[in-house]
């Protein structure tokens, strides 16, 4: 209220007593409150060592911390399905057509290349991509910097989506491979907004932020790789 005399807690409204009598505070004993032992507060996510930086707790608890975030309308927020339509095939053998540079440190590939074109792409990666040393000679399908959340803090990582499939993440300052998001048929990406996306796995949810604001592109590419791998496995006769 713009009128100070009509605000809860003021003398004209009866002071603090009406607030204390609200049903929300039924369990509170106000008279000896100062003598009571305060409840133990535990952090939402306990401090973890670098070795445990993958584990961000239960997904439902995580969402409760970010319930005000708006979900970006995206196909990547739906369950993955092997029946989704695949992009059209290309006929040209020019490998440059498959490479989409997003900036100096980020790119992604279209996935319609032939085995011969894959060899050319891998040769190009081996000879010119500084992140090749971390991916065990797998072709990088998409890469770029992300902020990998750990509690209230975030670490910058270079995320590398490769054939295999693999999702490696590297410390870009010390140039050290820090870990890998485990793939399975249950893996599922989800974009929450332009920058924030989750990668759900059976035991962990990875909370990532794309500083360039293209979280949806990460989810779409992960989803595309998922379809390529698991559609073939689930439909071996096709």
PDB file of C-alpha atoms in Angstrom, residues 2 10 27 36 43 77 80 82-84 91-92 97 101 106 117 124 141 181 189 212 217 223 229-231:
ATOM      1  CA  UNK A   2       1.149   3.534  -0.719  1.00  0.00           C
ATOM      2  CA  UNK A  10       2.604  -0.743  11.344  1.00  0.00           C
ATOM      3  CA  UNK A  27       4.483 -23.953  14.541  1.00  0.00           C
ATOM      4  CA  UNK A  36      15.526 -22.124  20.917  1.00  0.00           C
ATOM      5  CA  UNK A  43      23.715 -25.792   1.423  1.00  0.00           C
ATOM      6  CA  UNK A  77      12.902 -29.770 -24.861  1.00  0.00           C
ATOM      7  CA  UNK A  80      14.210 -37.753 -28.037  1.00  0.00           C
ATOM      8  CA  UNK A  82      14.208 -42.135 -33.269  1.00  0.00           C
ATOM      9  CA  UNK A  83      11.246 -41.385 -35.521  1.00  0.00           C
ATOM     10  CA  UNK A  84      11.994 -37.676 -35.975  1.00  0.00           C
ATOM     11  CA  UNK A  91      25.497 -34.682 -52.826  1.00  0.00           C
ATOM     12  CA  UNK A  92      28.605 -32.508 -53.035  1.00  0.00           C
ATOM     13  CA  UNK A  97      30.025 -27.016 -46.783  1.00  0.00           C
ATOM     14  CA  UNK A 101      32.075 -21.591 -37.748  1.00  0.00           C
ATOM     15  CA  UNK A 106      33.277 -22.592 -31.831  1.00  0.00           C
ATOM     16  CA  UNK A 117      34.375 -36.868 -46.423  1.00  0.00           C
ATOM     17  CA  UNK A 124      41.601 -31.189 -41.256  1.00  0.00           C
ATOM     18  CA  UNK A 141      30.813 -32.525 -34.402  1.00  0.00           C
ATOM     19  CA  UNK A 181      29.310 -36.578 -19.822  1.00  0.00           C
ATOM     20  CA  UNK A 189      19.244 -32.380 -23.551  1.00  0.00           C
ATOM     21  CA  UNK A 212      26.947 -16.855 -26.671  1.00  0.00           C
ATOM     22  CA  UNK A 217      21.850 -25.088 -30.852  1.00  0.00           C
ATOM     23  CA  UNK A 223      19.611 -34.536 -30.152  1.00  0.00           C
ATOM     24  CA  UNK A 229      23.236 -43.378 -33.008  1.00  0.00           C
ATOM     25  CA  UNK A 230      20.114 -44.844 -31.417  1.00  0.00           C
ATOM     26  CA  UNK A 231      17.857 -44.847 -34.457  1.00  0.00           C
TER      27      UNK A 231
END
